[in-house]
Coordinates of N, CA and C in Angstrom, one line a residue:
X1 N 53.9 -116.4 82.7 CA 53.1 -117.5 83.2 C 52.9 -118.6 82.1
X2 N 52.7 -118.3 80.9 CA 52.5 -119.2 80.1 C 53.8 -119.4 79.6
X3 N 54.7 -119.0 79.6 CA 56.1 -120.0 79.2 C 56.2 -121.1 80.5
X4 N 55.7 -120.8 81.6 CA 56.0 -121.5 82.3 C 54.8 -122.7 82.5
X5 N 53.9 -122.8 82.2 CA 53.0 -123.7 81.7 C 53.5 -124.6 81.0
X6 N 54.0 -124.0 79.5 CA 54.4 -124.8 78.3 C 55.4 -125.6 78.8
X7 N 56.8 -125.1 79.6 CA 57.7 -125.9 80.2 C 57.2 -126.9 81.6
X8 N 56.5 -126.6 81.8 CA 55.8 -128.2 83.0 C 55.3 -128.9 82.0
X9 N 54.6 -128.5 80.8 CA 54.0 -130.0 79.9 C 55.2 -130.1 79.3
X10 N 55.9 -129.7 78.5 CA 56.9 -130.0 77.7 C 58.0 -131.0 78.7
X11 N 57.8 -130.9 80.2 CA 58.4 -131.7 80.8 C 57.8 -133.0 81.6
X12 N 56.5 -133.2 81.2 CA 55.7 -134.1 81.8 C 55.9 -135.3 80.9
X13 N 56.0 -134.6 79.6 CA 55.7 -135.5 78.0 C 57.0 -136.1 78.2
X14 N 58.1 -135.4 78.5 CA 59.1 -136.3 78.1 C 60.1 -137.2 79.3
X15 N 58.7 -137.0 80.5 CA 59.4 -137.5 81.7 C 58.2 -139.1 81.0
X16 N 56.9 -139.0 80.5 CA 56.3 -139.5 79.7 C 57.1 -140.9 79.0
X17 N 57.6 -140.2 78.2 CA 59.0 -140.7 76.6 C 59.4 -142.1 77.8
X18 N 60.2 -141.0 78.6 CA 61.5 -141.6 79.9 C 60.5 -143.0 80.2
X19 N 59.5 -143.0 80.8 CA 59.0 -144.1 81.6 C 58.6 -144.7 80.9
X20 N 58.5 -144.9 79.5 CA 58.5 -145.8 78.5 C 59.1 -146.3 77.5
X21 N 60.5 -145.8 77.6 CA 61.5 -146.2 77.5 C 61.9 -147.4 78.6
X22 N 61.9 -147.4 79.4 CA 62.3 -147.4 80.9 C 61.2 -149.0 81.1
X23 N 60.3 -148.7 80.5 CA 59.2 -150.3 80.7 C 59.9 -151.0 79.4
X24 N 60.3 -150.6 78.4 CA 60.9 -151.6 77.0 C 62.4 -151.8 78.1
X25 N 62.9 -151.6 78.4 CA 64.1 -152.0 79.1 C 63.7 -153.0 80.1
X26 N 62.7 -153.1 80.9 CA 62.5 -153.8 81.9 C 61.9 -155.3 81.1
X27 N 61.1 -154.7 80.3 CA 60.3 -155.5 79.4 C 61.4 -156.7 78.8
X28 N 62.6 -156.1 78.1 CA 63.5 -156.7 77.4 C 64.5 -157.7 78.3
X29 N 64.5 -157.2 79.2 CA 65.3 -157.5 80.3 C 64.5 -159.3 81.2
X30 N 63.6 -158.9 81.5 CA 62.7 -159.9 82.0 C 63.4 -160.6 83.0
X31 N 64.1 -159.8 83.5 CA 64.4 -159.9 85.2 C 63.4 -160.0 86.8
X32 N 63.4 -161.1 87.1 CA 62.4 -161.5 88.2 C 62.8 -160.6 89.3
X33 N 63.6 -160.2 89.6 CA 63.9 -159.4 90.6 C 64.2 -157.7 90.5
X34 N 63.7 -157.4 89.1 CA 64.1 -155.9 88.9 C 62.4 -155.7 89.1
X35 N 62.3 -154.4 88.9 CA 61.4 -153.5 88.8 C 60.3 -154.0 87.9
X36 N 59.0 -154.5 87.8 CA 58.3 -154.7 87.0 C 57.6 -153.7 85.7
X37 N 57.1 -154.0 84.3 CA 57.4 -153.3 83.6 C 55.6 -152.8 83.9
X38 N 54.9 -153.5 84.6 CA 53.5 -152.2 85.0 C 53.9 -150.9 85.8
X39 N 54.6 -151.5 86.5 CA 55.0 -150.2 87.3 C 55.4 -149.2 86.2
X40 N 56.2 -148.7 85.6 CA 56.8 -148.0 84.8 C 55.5 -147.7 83.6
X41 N 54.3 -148.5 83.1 CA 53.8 -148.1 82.5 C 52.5 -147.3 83.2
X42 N 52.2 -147.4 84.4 CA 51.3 -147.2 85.2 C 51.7 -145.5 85.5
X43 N 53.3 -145.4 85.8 CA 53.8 -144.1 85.8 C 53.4 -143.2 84.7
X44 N 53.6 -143.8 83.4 CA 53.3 -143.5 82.2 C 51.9 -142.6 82.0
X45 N 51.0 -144.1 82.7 CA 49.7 -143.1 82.9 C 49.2 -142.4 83.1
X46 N 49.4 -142.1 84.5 CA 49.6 -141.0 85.5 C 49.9 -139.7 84.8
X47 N 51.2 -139.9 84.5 CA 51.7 -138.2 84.2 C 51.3 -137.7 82.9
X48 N 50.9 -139.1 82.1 CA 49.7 -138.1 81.0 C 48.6 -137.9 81.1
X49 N 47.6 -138.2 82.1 CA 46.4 -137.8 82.4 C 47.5 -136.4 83.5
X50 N 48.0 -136.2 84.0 CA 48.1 -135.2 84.3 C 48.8 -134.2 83.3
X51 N 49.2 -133.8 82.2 CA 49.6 -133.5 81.2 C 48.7 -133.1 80.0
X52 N 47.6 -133.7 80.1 CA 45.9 -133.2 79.4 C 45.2 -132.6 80.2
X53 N 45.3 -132.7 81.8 CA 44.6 -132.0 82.9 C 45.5 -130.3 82.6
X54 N 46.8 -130.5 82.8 CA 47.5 -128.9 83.0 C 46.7 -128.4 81.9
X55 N 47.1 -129.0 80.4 CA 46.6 -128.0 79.1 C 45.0 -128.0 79.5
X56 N 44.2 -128.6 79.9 CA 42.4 -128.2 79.9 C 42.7 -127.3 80.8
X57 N 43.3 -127.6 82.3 CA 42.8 -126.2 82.7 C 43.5 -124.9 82.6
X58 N 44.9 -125.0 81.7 CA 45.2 -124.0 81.2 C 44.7 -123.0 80.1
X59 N 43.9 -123.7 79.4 CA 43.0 -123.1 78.4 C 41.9 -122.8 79.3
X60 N 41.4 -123.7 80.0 CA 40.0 -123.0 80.6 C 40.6 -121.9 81.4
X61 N 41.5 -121.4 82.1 CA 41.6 -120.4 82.8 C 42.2 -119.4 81.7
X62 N 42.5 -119.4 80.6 CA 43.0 -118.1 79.7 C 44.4 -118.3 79.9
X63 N 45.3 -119.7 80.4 CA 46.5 -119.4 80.3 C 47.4 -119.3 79.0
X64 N 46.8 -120.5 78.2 CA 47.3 -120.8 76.9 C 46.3 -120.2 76.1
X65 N 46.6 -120.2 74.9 CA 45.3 -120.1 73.8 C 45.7 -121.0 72.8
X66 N 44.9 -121.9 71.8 CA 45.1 -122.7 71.0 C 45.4 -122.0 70.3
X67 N 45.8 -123.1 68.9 CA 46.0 -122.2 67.4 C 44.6 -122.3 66.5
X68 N 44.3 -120.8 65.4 CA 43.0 -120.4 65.6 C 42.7 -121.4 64.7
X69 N 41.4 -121.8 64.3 CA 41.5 -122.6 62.8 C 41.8 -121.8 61.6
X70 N 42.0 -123.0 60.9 CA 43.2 -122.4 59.5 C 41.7 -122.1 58.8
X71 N 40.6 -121.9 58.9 CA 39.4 -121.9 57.7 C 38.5 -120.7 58.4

């Protein structure tokens, strides 16, 4: 279960990357008729507030465990 945790964030973050990449392209482009670049950043948002939600309630339910401190 927790490999499979770590692979839904590890895939959220870089679906993440993608959609902001994806706004600098739109951005750069500044095409009236493509896709606007809030859209694409607004996506951005989204999937990292859900990407801090999986890890909190993965730790609060004992899925993950942090690393201990170093002291």
């Amino acid at each position: 279960m927790s490999f499979a945790i770590k692979v839904l964030i590890i895939g959220l973050l870089l679906f993440v990357v993608f959609n902001l990449f994806r706004a600098l392209i739109a951005m750069l482009k500044n095409d009236p008729d493509g896709p606007n670049m809030s859209e694409f950043i607004g996506k951005r948002l989204k999937f990292t507030a859900l990407a801090l939600l999986v890890i909190i309630l993965a730790m609060a339910f004992g899925l993950i465990e942090p690393h201990q401190r170093p002291f």
